[in-house]
Every structure is written in C-alpha cells, then in structure tokens.
C-alpha cells in the first residue's frame, strides 16, 4: 500500500472505525485515541497492509485491543490515564436514541457487545465477525442472540421515546 492508497483508506474508514470502537467501549475520546494509534501502526506497516484481506478489520481489531489494554492497565495499576496534559473533552450527544443505545451497549457483557457492534454497526456477516474475533460461527450466533435479548430488555427499560423503533435487528 503506497502513501496515496493509505490516504484513501484512512479517509474512507477513520470515522466509521471510530464510531464502531466507540460503540464497543463506550468512550468517544478513548476510541478516537485508540483508532489514531491503530492507524499509526498501520502506517508503519503500510507495505504489509496490501497483503491483509481486510485492512479496516485489522485497524478496528488493533484499536479495540489497544482500548482493552489501556483499560486493564488503568484498572490494575490504579493510576490516572495518560491525559495529564489536558482536560477531558466531552462531545455533544448525537440524539437520544444514540445515547440510549450506547448506554445499553455498555451494560452488556463485552463479548456480546463486541458481536453486536461488529455485526450490526460494522455490518459484518456472522462468519467474518467469527473470524475477526477468533471463535466459531455458532458462538457468534449465540452471543448475538443473547445480546439482542439483553439489549431489547435494557432499551425497553429506558424512558419512552428513547428505545429504538422496531427493536434491534
């Protein structure tokens, strides 16, 4: 992948990957930082990226793993994150439905949340989600089923007007 191809790849997928990682981890600032770091790593290996079947999946997986690693370090080390330089920025909410969905996603177990985001938000087929996560297709189907059930119950508990119309597909 040369520099121009990488620029096209970055511009086409940055916002989408940020939204997907945000949905998986529930923190927009952290998601943006992890996606930026993942793209920096992809840039460093851009010559090898042309041989990767799904470069966007590689960046998304790398960003998600970075986020999990940061969370673990923060949790177990008991120290403040690397944001000592600036004040945490808050992004305005897009709309009530989006906020309710992200809040409900945060309450799901990590494996269910990841399966739902990759399948429904990233629009990956079940077999590709299974390949990206590294589990059998049946496991992803079970996680999706359980996650949808839990998500529907969580969204039904929200105030009227914040639940998704027609439920989660």
PDB file of C-alpha atoms in Angstrom:
ATOM      1  CA  UNK A   1       0.000   0.000   0.000  1.00  0.00           C
ATOM      2  CA  UNK A   2       1.623   3.254  -1.074  1.00  0.00           C
ATOM      3  CA  UNK A   3       1.066   6.644   0.564  1.00  0.00           C
ATOM      4  CA  UNK A   4      -1.813   7.672  -1.721  1.00  0.00           C
ATOM      5  CA  UNK A   5      -3.625   4.361  -1.215  1.00  0.00           C
ATOM      6  CA  UNK A   6      -3.158   4.672   2.541  1.00  0.00           C
ATOM      7  CA  UNK A   7      -4.586   8.215   2.474  1.00  0.00           C
ATOM      8  CA  UNK A   8      -7.654   6.967   0.598  1.00  0.00           C
ATOM      9  CA  UNK A   9      -8.014   4.058   3.052  1.00  0.00           C
ATOM     10  CA  UNK A  10      -7.670   6.380   6.066  1.00  0.00           C
ATOM     11  CA  UNK A  11     -10.120   8.978   4.762  1.00  0.00           C
ATOM     12  CA  UNK A  12     -12.667   6.327   3.833  1.00  0.00           C
ATOM     13  CA  UNK A  13     -12.621   4.420   7.106  1.00  0.00           C
ATOM     14  CA  UNK A  14     -11.436   6.621  10.010  1.00  0.00           C
ATOM     15  CA  UNK A  15     -14.840   7.942  11.114  1.00  0.00           C
ATOM     16  CA  UNK A  16     -16.538   4.583  10.653  1.00  0.00           C
ATOM     17  CA  UNK A  17     -13.917   2.740  12.716  1.00  0.00           C
ATOM     18  CA  UNK A  18     -14.058   5.440  15.416  1.00  0.00           C
ATOM     19  CA  UNK A  19     -17.839   5.034  15.658  1.00  0.00           C
ATOM     20  CA  UNK A  20     -17.541   1.266  15.849  1.00  0.00           C
ATOM     21  CA  UNK A  21     -14.851   1.291  18.544  1.00  0.00           C
ATOM     22  CA  UNK A  22     -16.827   3.932  20.455  1.00  0.00           C
ATOM     23  CA  UNK A  23     -19.851   1.649  20.385  1.00  0.00           C
ATOM     24  CA  UNK A  24     -17.725  -1.235  21.682  1.00  0.00           C
ATOM     25  CA  UNK A  25     -16.029   0.621  24.534  1.00  0.00           C
ATOM     26  CA  UNK A  26     -18.461   3.472  25.285  1.00  0.00           C
ATOM     27  CA  UNK A  27     -15.874   6.278  25.500  1.00  0.00           C
ATOM     28  CA  UNK A  28     -15.525   8.520  22.447  1.00  0.00           C
ATOM     29  CA  UNK A  29     -12.223  10.132  23.475  1.00  0.00           C
ATOM     30  CA  UNK A  30     -10.632   6.779  24.200  1.00  0.00           C
ATOM     31  CA  UNK A  31     -11.989   5.351  20.951  1.00  0.00           C
ATOM     32  CA  UNK A  32     -10.558   8.217  18.907  1.00  0.00           C
ATOM     33  CA  UNK A  33      -7.145   7.889  20.569  1.00  0.00           C
ATOM     34  CA  UNK A  34      -7.028   4.135  20.048  1.00  0.00           C
ATOM     35  CA  UNK A  35      -8.103   4.397  16.419  1.00  0.00           C
ATOM     36  CA  UNK A  36      -5.454   7.051  15.798  1.00  0.00           C
ATOM     37  CA  UNK A  37      -2.828   4.793  17.345  1.00  0.00           C
ATOM     38  CA  UNK A  38      -4.071   1.839  15.274  1.00  0.00           C
ATOM     39  CA  UNK A  39      -3.784   3.879  12.075  1.00  0.00           C
ATOM     40  CA  UNK A  40      -0.291   4.996  13.110  1.00  0.00           C
ATOM     41  CA  UNK A  41       0.662   1.334  13.462  1.00  0.00           C
ATOM     42  CA  UNK A  42      -0.942   0.552  10.114  1.00  0.00           C
ATOM     43  CA  UNK A  43       1.056   3.410   8.564  1.00  0.00           C
ATOM     44  CA  UNK A  44       4.251   1.971   9.978  1.00  0.00           C
ATOM     45  CA  UNK A  45       3.366  -1.368   8.338  1.00  0.00           C
ATOM     46  CA  UNK A  46       1.641   0.041   5.249  1.00  0.00           C
ATOM     47  CA  UNK A  47       3.733  -2.064   2.857  1.00  0.00           C
ATOM     48  CA  UNK A  48       2.406  -5.223   4.557  1.00  0.00           C
ATOM     49  CA  UNK A  49      -1.164  -3.855   4.709  1.00  0.00           C
ATOM     50  CA  UNK A  50      -1.687  -4.530   1.000  1.00  0.00           C
ATOM     51  CA  UNK A  51      -1.457  -8.267   1.722  1.00  0.00           C
ATOM     52  CA  UNK A  52      -4.067  -8.086   4.503  1.00  0.00           C
ATOM     53  CA  UNK A  53      -7.523  -9.203   3.287  1.00  0.00           C
ATOM     54  CA  UNK A  54      -9.445  -6.654   5.380  1.00  0.00           C
ATOM     55  CA  UNK A  55      -7.239  -3.711   6.409  1.00  0.00           C
ATOM     56  CA  UNK A  56     -10.162  -1.957   8.097  1.00  0.00           C
ATOM     57  CA  UNK A  57     -10.774  -5.038  10.246  1.00  0.00           C
ATOM     58  CA  UNK A  58      -7.079  -5.057  11.138  1.00  0.00           C
ATOM     59  CA  UNK A  59      -7.253  -1.404  12.249  1.00  0.00           C
ATOM     60  CA  UNK A  60     -10.517  -1.951  14.151  1.00  0.00           C
ATOM     61  CA  UNK A  61      -9.150  -5.020  15.942  1.00  0.00           C
ATOM     62  CA  UNK A  62      -5.909  -3.212  16.780  1.00  0.00           C
ATOM     63  CA  UNK A  63      -7.815  -0.197  18.127  1.00  0.00           C
ATOM     64  CA  UNK A  64     -10.095  -2.403  20.208  1.00  0.00           C
ATOM     65  CA  UNK A  65      -7.142  -4.305  21.648  1.00  0.00           C
ATOM     66  CA  UNK A  66      -5.402  -1.026  22.467  1.00  0.00           C
ATOM     67  CA  UNK A  67      -8.540   0.143  24.289  1.00  0.00           C
ATOM     68  CA  UNK A  68      -8.774  -3.099  26.260  1.00  0.00           C
ATOM     69  CA  UNK A  69      -5.077  -2.898  27.124  1.00  0.00           C
ATOM     70  CA  UNK A  70      -5.461   0.682  28.347  1.00  0.00           C
ATOM     71  CA  UNK A  71      -8.497  -0.261  30.398  1.00  0.00           C
ATOM     72  CA  UNK A  72      -6.620  -3.145  32.007  1.00  0.00           C
ATOM     73  CA  UNK A  73      -3.594  -1.016  32.807  1.00  0.00           C
ATOM     74  CA  UNK A  74      -5.794   1.669  34.315  1.00  0.00           C
ATOM     75  CA  UNK A  75      -7.855  -0.812  36.292  1.00  0.00           C
ATOM     76  CA  UNK A  76      -4.982  -2.828  37.677  1.00  0.00           C
ATOM     77  CA  UNK A  77      -2.440  -0.078  38.099  1.00  0.00           C
ATOM     78  CA  UNK A  78      -4.884   2.235  39.831  1.00  0.00           C
ATOM     79  CA  UNK A  79      -3.318   5.246  38.234  1.00  0.00           C
ATOM     80  CA  UNK A  80      -4.708   8.066  36.171  1.00  0.00           C
ATOM     81  CA  UNK A  81      -4.672   7.708  32.387  1.00  0.00           C
ATOM     82  CA  UNK A  82      -2.123   9.469  30.187  1.00  0.00           C
ATOM     83  CA  UNK A  83      -4.273  12.588  29.897  1.00  0.00           C
ATOM     84  CA  UNK A  84      -2.443  14.641  32.479  1.00  0.00           C
ATOM     85  CA  UNK A  85      -1.714  17.326  29.897  1.00  0.00           C
ATOM     86  CA  UNK A  86      -5.262  18.378  29.104  1.00  0.00           C
ATOM     87  CA  UNK A  87      -8.792  18.393  30.347  1.00  0.00           C
ATOM     88  CA  UNK A  88     -11.070  15.633  29.143  1.00  0.00           C
ATOM     89  CA  UNK A  89     -13.212  16.838  26.286  1.00  0.00           C
ATOM     90  CA  UNK A  90     -16.880  15.987  26.083  1.00  0.00           C
ATOM     91  CA  UNK A  91     -18.607  15.526  22.769  1.00  0.00           C
ATOM     92  CA  UNK A  92     -22.241  16.534  22.480  1.00  0.00           C
ATOM     93  CA  UNK A  93     -24.675  13.644  22.131  1.00  0.00           C
ATOM     94  CA  UNK A  94     -25.943  12.960  18.643  1.00  0.00           C
ATOM     95  CA  UNK A  95     -29.506  12.196  19.725  1.00  0.00           C
ATOM     96  CA  UNK A  96     -31.404  10.430  22.497  1.00  0.00           C
ATOM     97  CA  UNK A  97     -31.633   7.126  20.619  1.00  0.00           C
ATOM     98  CA  UNK A  98     -27.884   7.023  20.061  1.00  0.00           C
ATOM     99  CA  UNK A  99     -27.171   7.830  23.696  1.00  0.00           C
ATOM    100  CA  UNK A 100     -29.641   5.202  24.897  1.00  0.00           C
ATOM    101  CA  UNK A 101     -28.134   2.586  22.585  1.00  0.00           C
ATOM    102  CA  UNK A 102     -24.538   3.284  23.661  1.00  0.00           C
ATOM    103  CA  UNK A 103     -25.586   3.305  27.315  1.00  0.00           C
ATOM    104  CA  UNK A 104     -27.374  -0.023  26.880  1.00  0.00           C
ATOM    105  CA  UNK A 105     -24.384  -1.475  24.986  1.00  0.00           C
ATOM    106  CA  UNK A 106     -22.125  -0.555  27.923  1.00  0.00           C
ATOM    107  CA  UNK A 107     -24.242  -2.761  30.173  1.00  0.00           C
ATOM    108  CA  UNK A 108     -23.845  -5.866  28.018  1.00  0.00           C
ATOM    109  CA  UNK A 109     -21.038  -8.354  28.594  1.00  0.00           C
ATOM    110  CA  UNK A 110     -18.000  -7.469  26.488  1.00  0.00           C
ATOM    111  CA  UNK A 111     -18.276 -10.458  24.137  1.00  0.00           C
ATOM    112  CA  UNK A 112     -21.957  -9.761  23.377  1.00  0.00           C
ATOM    113  CA  UNK A 113     -21.299  -6.046  22.879  1.00  0.00           C
ATOM    114  CA  UNK A 114     -18.429  -6.784  20.500  1.00  0.00           C
ATOM    115  CA  UNK A 115     -20.507  -9.235  18.450  1.00  0.00           C
ATOM    116  CA  UNK A 116     -23.450  -6.824  18.188  1.00  0.00           C
ATOM    117  CA  UNK A 117     -21.284  -3.863  17.190  1.00  0.00           C
ATOM    118  CA  UNK A 118     -19.331  -5.804  14.581  1.00  0.00           C
ATOM    119  CA  UNK A 119     -22.449  -7.407  13.098  1.00  0.00           C
ATOM    120  CA  UNK A 120     -25.000  -4.588  13.307  1.00  0.00           C
ATOM    121  CA  UNK A 121     -22.930  -1.415  13.301  1.00  0.00           C
ATOM    122  CA  UNK A 122     -19.935  -2.513  11.242  1.00  0.00           C
ATOM    123  CA  UNK A 123     -22.292  -4.591   9.021  1.00  0.00           C
ATOM    124  CA  UNK A 124     -20.010  -7.614   9.001  1.00  0.00           C
ATOM    125  CA  UNK A 125     -21.532 -11.001   8.215  1.00  0.00           C
ATOM    126  CA  UNK A 126     -21.555 -13.538  11.055  1.00  0.00           C
ATOM    127  CA  UNK A 127     -18.722 -15.605   9.549  1.00  0.00           C
ATOM    128  CA  UNK A 128     -16.494 -12.527   9.274  1.00  0.00           C
ATOM    129  CA  UNK A 129     -17.261 -11.499  12.866  1.00  0.00           C
ATOM    130  CA  UNK A 130     -16.315 -15.014  13.942  1.00  0.00           C
ATOM    131  CA  UNK A 131     -13.052 -14.821  12.006  1.00  0.00           C
ATOM    132  CA  UNK A 132     -12.196 -11.385  13.406  1.00  0.00           C
ATOM    133  CA  UNK A 133     -12.934 -12.396  16.992  1.00  0.00           C
ATOM    134  CA  UNK A 134     -11.405 -15.863  16.612  1.00  0.00           C
ATOM    135  CA  UNK A 135     -14.344 -18.003  17.701  1.00  0.00           C
ATOM    136  CA  UNK A 136     -16.699 -20.423  15.875  1.00  0.00           C
ATOM    137  CA  UNK A 137     -19.658 -19.049  13.919  1.00  0.00           C
ATOM    138  CA  UNK A 138     -22.102 -20.729  16.311  1.00  0.00           C
ATOM    139  CA  UNK A 139     -20.561 -18.866  19.230  1.00  0.00           C
ATOM    140  CA  UNK A 140     -21.126 -15.544  17.480  1.00  0.00           C
ATOM    141  CA  UNK A 141     -24.729 -16.506  16.713  1.00  0.00           C
ATOM    142  CA  UNK A 142     -25.297 -17.331  20.380  1.00  0.00           C
ATOM    143  CA  UNK A 143     -23.676 -14.070  21.509  1.00  0.00           C
ATOM    144  CA  UNK A 144     -25.811 -12.115  19.052  1.00  0.00           C
ATOM    145  CA  UNK A 145     -28.984 -13.828  20.221  1.00  0.00           C
ATOM    146  CA  UNK A 146     -28.243 -13.301  23.906  1.00  0.00           C
ATOM    147  CA  UNK A 147     -27.008  -9.769  23.284  1.00  0.00           C
ATOM    148  CA  UNK A 148     -30.123  -8.797  21.331  1.00  0.00           C
ATOM    149  CA  UNK A 149     -32.360 -10.174  24.058  1.00  0.00           C
ATOM    150  CA  UNK A 150     -30.476  -8.297  26.766  1.00  0.00           C
ATOM    151  CA  UNK A 151     -30.295  -5.138  24.660  1.00  0.00           C
ATOM    152  CA  UNK A 152     -34.038  -5.221  23.981  1.00  0.00           C
ATOM    153  CA  UNK A 153     -34.730  -5.527  27.707  1.00  0.00           C
ATOM    154  CA  UNK A 154     -32.336  -2.685  28.517  1.00  0.00           C
ATOM    155  CA  UNK A 155     -33.827  -0.417  25.872  1.00  0.00           C
ATOM    156  CA  UNK A 156     -37.366  -1.275  26.985  1.00  0.00           C
ATOM    157  CA  UNK A 157     -36.414  -0.071  30.486  1.00  0.00           C
ATOM    158  CA  UNK A 158     -35.452   3.354  29.069  1.00  0.00           C
ATOM    159  CA  UNK A 159     -37.873   6.255  29.129  1.00  0.00           C
ATOM    160  CA  UNK A 160     -40.495   6.274  26.329  1.00  0.00           C
ATOM    161  CA  UNK A 161     -39.141   7.621  23.076  1.00  0.00           C
ATOM    162  CA  UNK A 162     -35.556   6.521  23.652  1.00  0.00           C
ATOM    163  CA  UNK A 163     -35.937   2.879  22.675  1.00  0.00           C
ATOM    164  CA  UNK A 164     -35.171   2.017  19.077  1.00  0.00           C
ATOM    165  CA  UNK A 165     -38.182   1.816  16.770  1.00  0.00           C
ATOM    166  CA  UNK A 166     -38.764  -1.763  15.748  1.00  0.00           C
ATOM    167  CA  UNK A 167     -36.048  -3.104  18.061  1.00  0.00           C
ATOM    168  CA  UNK A 168     -32.551  -4.200  17.212  1.00  0.00           C
ATOM    169  CA  UNK A 169     -32.279  -6.365  14.133  1.00  0.00           C
TER     170      UNK A 169
END
